């Protein structure tokens, strides 16, 4: 008759060869080997994972575990611990990533503010699988000058400040989201804006009139002061006070600062703007 078995188990050694057997967009199958030392003392394994927005654990009596409910393109820290009657082993660690999945379009690209040399733009991340966006590429081009440039923003940042622009130029801006998959980029609808804000200041300085003859007058003004609204042309209009419906106008380039108006009627009062 045999006697009782008085042997006791030691604490298991660390599990070995921890690896990902396969990964899908929302799950990871994790495998490992039993500890080299005291593997017979293992009662179960504790499998834990941690991601950007999730942290959990499973118990497994096998040397593999299927972790589900994960996000596409997620980076996860995985670890496995062997548990015995007398305690737990050290932990075996591994980093893994779920599979990439295509995302949908960027939406609502807007210019939030601008001044003479700077634009601030913001956009909304894709509403589907935004975790799979690796970076945003923000590009701009000046419509009148052809000057262009780009900057890169990380996935977490959905705004950009574009500096070093030229005053009085219209810029087109678009944003491209880039991912791992081939052809997985999406480009926003472009926005176009004038890079200079219109300020609440008078556009013309020191307007004056001089009579050259009985039928001619010269209108003179000082050019726009720096830092005010951008001017591409001046409109000079004149009319007889008694016949305002017969007004006449001429458009002049912004380089001009005077205009001689001829063919006026002697002895008649005119209004000039």
XYZ file of C-alpha atoms in Angstrom:
273
model
C 0.000 0.000 0.000
C 1.471 3.201 -1.020
C 1.932 6.077 1.334
C 0.731 9.674 0.892
C 2.578 11.963 -1.587
C 4.149 14.667 0.548
C 5.842 16.550 -2.327
C 5.095 20.306 -2.605
C 5.219 22.409 -5.766
C 7.524 25.400 -6.129
C 6.549 28.720 -7.695
C 6.494 28.286 -11.494
C 9.135 29.900 -13.672
C 8.205 32.597 -16.201
C 6.295 31.492 -19.352
C 8.530 31.519 -22.457
C 8.275 32.284 -26.174
C 5.316 34.631 -25.839
C 4.168 35.522 -29.369
C 1.145 36.509 -31.450
C -0.209 33.575 -33.431
C -2.488 35.828 -35.500
C -4.081 39.263 -35.280
C -7.309 40.604 -36.791
C -8.787 44.085 -36.752
C -10.474 43.454 -33.382
C -8.713 40.432 -31.837
C -5.330 38.912 -31.082
C -4.528 35.227 -30.562
C -1.680 34.970 -28.059
C 0.459 31.843 -27.534
C 3.338 30.909 -25.218
C 5.311 27.947 -23.918
C 5.017 26.504 -20.427
C 7.777 27.452 -17.956
C 10.990 25.471 -18.249
C 11.227 25.061 -14.476
C 8.323 23.808 -12.351
C 5.925 23.686 -15.278
C 4.074 20.858 -13.508
C 3.166 23.336 -10.750
C 1.224 25.661 -13.069
C -2.514 25.685 -12.297
C -3.487 28.442 -14.732
C -2.169 31.501 -16.562
C -3.244 35.124 -16.150
C -3.301 36.942 -19.500
C -3.531 40.755 -19.348
C -3.604 43.468 -22.008
C -3.602 47.245 -21.998
C -4.367 49.674 -24.825
C -5.182 53.316 -25.309
C -8.721 52.967 -23.954
C -8.910 49.440 -22.546
C -7.284 47.335 -19.830
C -8.360 43.812 -18.840
C -7.271 40.253 -17.935
C -8.311 36.651 -18.625
C -7.516 33.358 -16.889
C -6.465 30.507 -19.158
C -5.644 26.853 -18.437
C -4.229 26.481 -21.955
C -1.012 27.907 -23.431
C -2.944 30.282 -25.679
C -5.701 32.847 -25.331
C -7.938 34.754 -27.761
C -8.265 38.409 -26.766
C -11.321 40.054 -28.347
C -13.087 43.413 -28.321
C -9.996 45.344 -29.443
C -9.863 48.384 -31.735
C -8.367 48.402 -35.257
C -4.793 49.708 -35.524
C -4.464 49.516 -31.754
C -1.139 49.240 -29.960
C -1.442 46.820 -27.015
C 0.845 45.742 -24.198
C 0.338 42.027 -23.471
C 1.667 39.950 -20.586
C 1.277 36.413 -19.250
C 1.894 35.169 -15.709
C 1.948 31.517 -14.567
C 0.016 30.862 -11.340
C 0.673 27.932 -8.981
C -0.514 26.895 -5.542
C 2.453 28.610 -3.878
C 2.482 31.804 -5.913
C 2.855 33.430 -9.328
C 5.772 33.619 -11.690
C 7.396 36.708 -13.107
C 5.560 38.195 -16.073
C 6.360 37.641 -19.729
C 5.761 40.807 -21.833
C 4.954 41.493 -25.487
C 3.751 44.455 -27.588
C 1.260 43.742 -30.381
C -0.882 45.646 -32.887
C -4.262 44.806 -34.330
C -4.713 44.918 -38.097
C -5.234 48.123 -40.029
C -8.635 49.034 -41.396
C -9.560 51.814 -43.823
C -11.012 55.026 -42.398
C -13.553 57.366 -43.926
C -13.275 61.006 -44.946
C -12.073 64.030 -43.040
C -14.908 66.470 -42.495
C -15.433 70.139 -41.688
C -12.090 71.714 -42.561
C -12.369 75.340 -41.406
C -10.231 78.464 -41.144
C -10.580 79.559 -37.521
C -8.583 82.792 -37.730
C -6.201 84.680 -39.990
C -4.020 87.746 -40.142
C -1.627 89.190 -42.725
C 0.851 86.266 -42.537
C -0.884 83.445 -40.625
C -3.817 81.046 -41.023
C -5.198 78.784 -38.297
C -7.164 75.778 -39.586
C -9.034 72.975 -37.836
C -10.714 69.792 -39.063
C -12.704 66.818 -37.789
C -11.027 63.406 -37.712
C -12.623 60.549 -39.696
C -15.663 59.236 -37.846
C -14.825 55.612 -38.710
C -11.549 53.926 -37.648
C -9.796 57.187 -36.828
C -7.349 55.079 -34.783
C -5.886 53.940 -38.104
C -4.841 57.466 -39.098
C -1.084 57.741 -38.642
C -0.681 61.421 -39.464
C -2.260 64.445 -41.112
C -0.535 66.330 -43.920
C -1.654 69.968 -44.163
C -0.820 71.676 -47.485
C -1.498 75.142 -48.878
C -0.981 77.079 -52.103
C -1.262 80.794 -52.863
C -3.693 81.349 -55.717
C -2.022 84.518 -56.992
C 1.601 83.654 -56.193
C 1.815 79.865 -56.548
C 3.764 79.646 -53.274
C 3.083 76.344 -51.536
C 4.073 74.316 -48.520
C 3.098 71.433 -46.249
C 3.376 70.476 -42.591
C 2.774 67.184 -40.737
C 0.607 66.773 -37.641
C 0.276 63.670 -35.478
C -2.959 61.686 -35.251
C -3.877 63.356 -31.951
C -3.770 66.898 -33.375
C -6.545 68.107 -35.699
C -5.472 71.715 -36.172
C -2.525 73.590 -37.622
C -1.098 77.100 -37.659
C 0.348 78.078 -41.048
C 2.847 80.931 -40.812
C 5.093 82.911 -43.144
C 2.335 83.670 -45.664
C 2.123 86.712 -47.953
C -0.360 89.489 -47.298
C -3.259 90.003 -49.692
C -3.049 86.510 -51.188
C -5.851 83.948 -51.360
C -4.754 80.510 -50.129
C -6.247 77.083 -50.760
C -5.713 74.640 -47.882
C -6.369 70.893 -47.760
C -5.654 68.142 -45.257
C -4.719 64.534 -46.060
C -5.049 61.704 -43.528
C -2.461 58.965 -44.060
C -2.561 55.341 -42.880
C -0.756 52.002 -43.243
C -2.894 50.499 -45.968
C -1.990 51.121 -49.585
C -4.025 54.049 -50.939
C -5.511 54.636 -47.497
C -5.186 58.420 -47.722
C -8.214 60.698 -47.747
C -8.071 64.360 -48.761
C -10.379 67.038 -47.399
C -12.344 69.436 -49.545
C -10.133 72.526 -49.901
C -10.875 75.832 -48.229
C -9.875 79.177 -49.710
C -9.419 82.339 -47.716
C -7.844 85.745 -47.902
C -4.890 85.716 -45.535
C -5.393 89.337 -44.478
C -8.217 90.402 -42.204
C -10.244 93.480 -43.115
C -9.712 95.927 -40.280
C -12.082 98.632 -39.157
C -10.048 101.594 -40.466
C -10.664 104.131 -43.255
C -9.419 102.826 -46.584
C -8.446 106.222 -48.040
C -6.361 108.970 -46.452
C -6.360 112.741 -47.174
C -8.728 112.910 -50.124
C -8.395 116.289 -51.900
C -9.775 118.021 -55.023
C -8.157 120.654 -57.234
C -9.707 122.547 -60.152
C -7.525 122.464 -63.275
C -9.969 124.350 -65.502
C -13.662 125.141 -65.700
C -14.373 121.589 -66.891
C -11.592 119.543 -65.260
C -10.826 118.602 -61.649
C -8.136 116.321 -60.231
C -8.918 113.976 -57.327
C -5.910 113.010 -55.178
C -5.635 110.599 -52.257
C -2.894 108.982 -50.254
C -2.299 105.224 -50.767
C -3.495 102.726 -48.245
C -1.440 102.613 -45.026
C 0.428 99.346 -44.289
C -1.423 96.952 -41.996
C -4.903 97.864 -43.221
C -7.152 95.939 -45.583
C -5.703 94.713 -48.877
C -6.687 96.822 -51.880
C -6.604 95.567 -55.447
C -8.187 98.631 -57.052
C -9.841 102.016 -56.387
C -13.272 103.038 -57.657
C -13.652 106.772 -58.215
C -17.233 107.954 -58.730
C -18.671 111.447 -59.354
C -22.115 112.900 -59.865
C -23.943 116.203 -60.094
C -25.675 116.973 -56.840
C -28.795 117.907 -58.798
C -28.716 114.678 -60.848
C -27.378 111.854 -58.637
C -28.859 109.253 -60.981
C -26.307 110.206 -63.655
C -23.234 109.175 -61.688
C -20.098 107.902 -63.436
C -17.285 105.690 -62.127
C -13.802 104.588 -63.109
C -11.833 101.677 -61.638
C -8.111 102.331 -61.145
C -5.315 99.970 -60.147
C -4.090 100.176 -56.554
C -0.829 101.790 -57.756
C -2.686 105.003 -58.705
C -3.224 107.897 -56.285
C -5.015 110.486 -58.471
C -7.527 110.898 -61.303
C -8.306 113.875 -63.556
C -12.010 114.075 -64.347
C -12.803 116.052 -67.506
C -15.927 117.144 -69.353
C -17.628 118.677 -66.323
C -20.168 121.497 -66.541
C -19.001 124.928 -65.412
C -20.865 126.340 -62.417
C -22.208 122.915 -61.356
C -21.621 121.272 -57.957
C -20.265 117.726 -58.040
C -19.852 115.034 -55.378
C -16.801 112.782 -55.658
C -16.254 109.447 -53.851
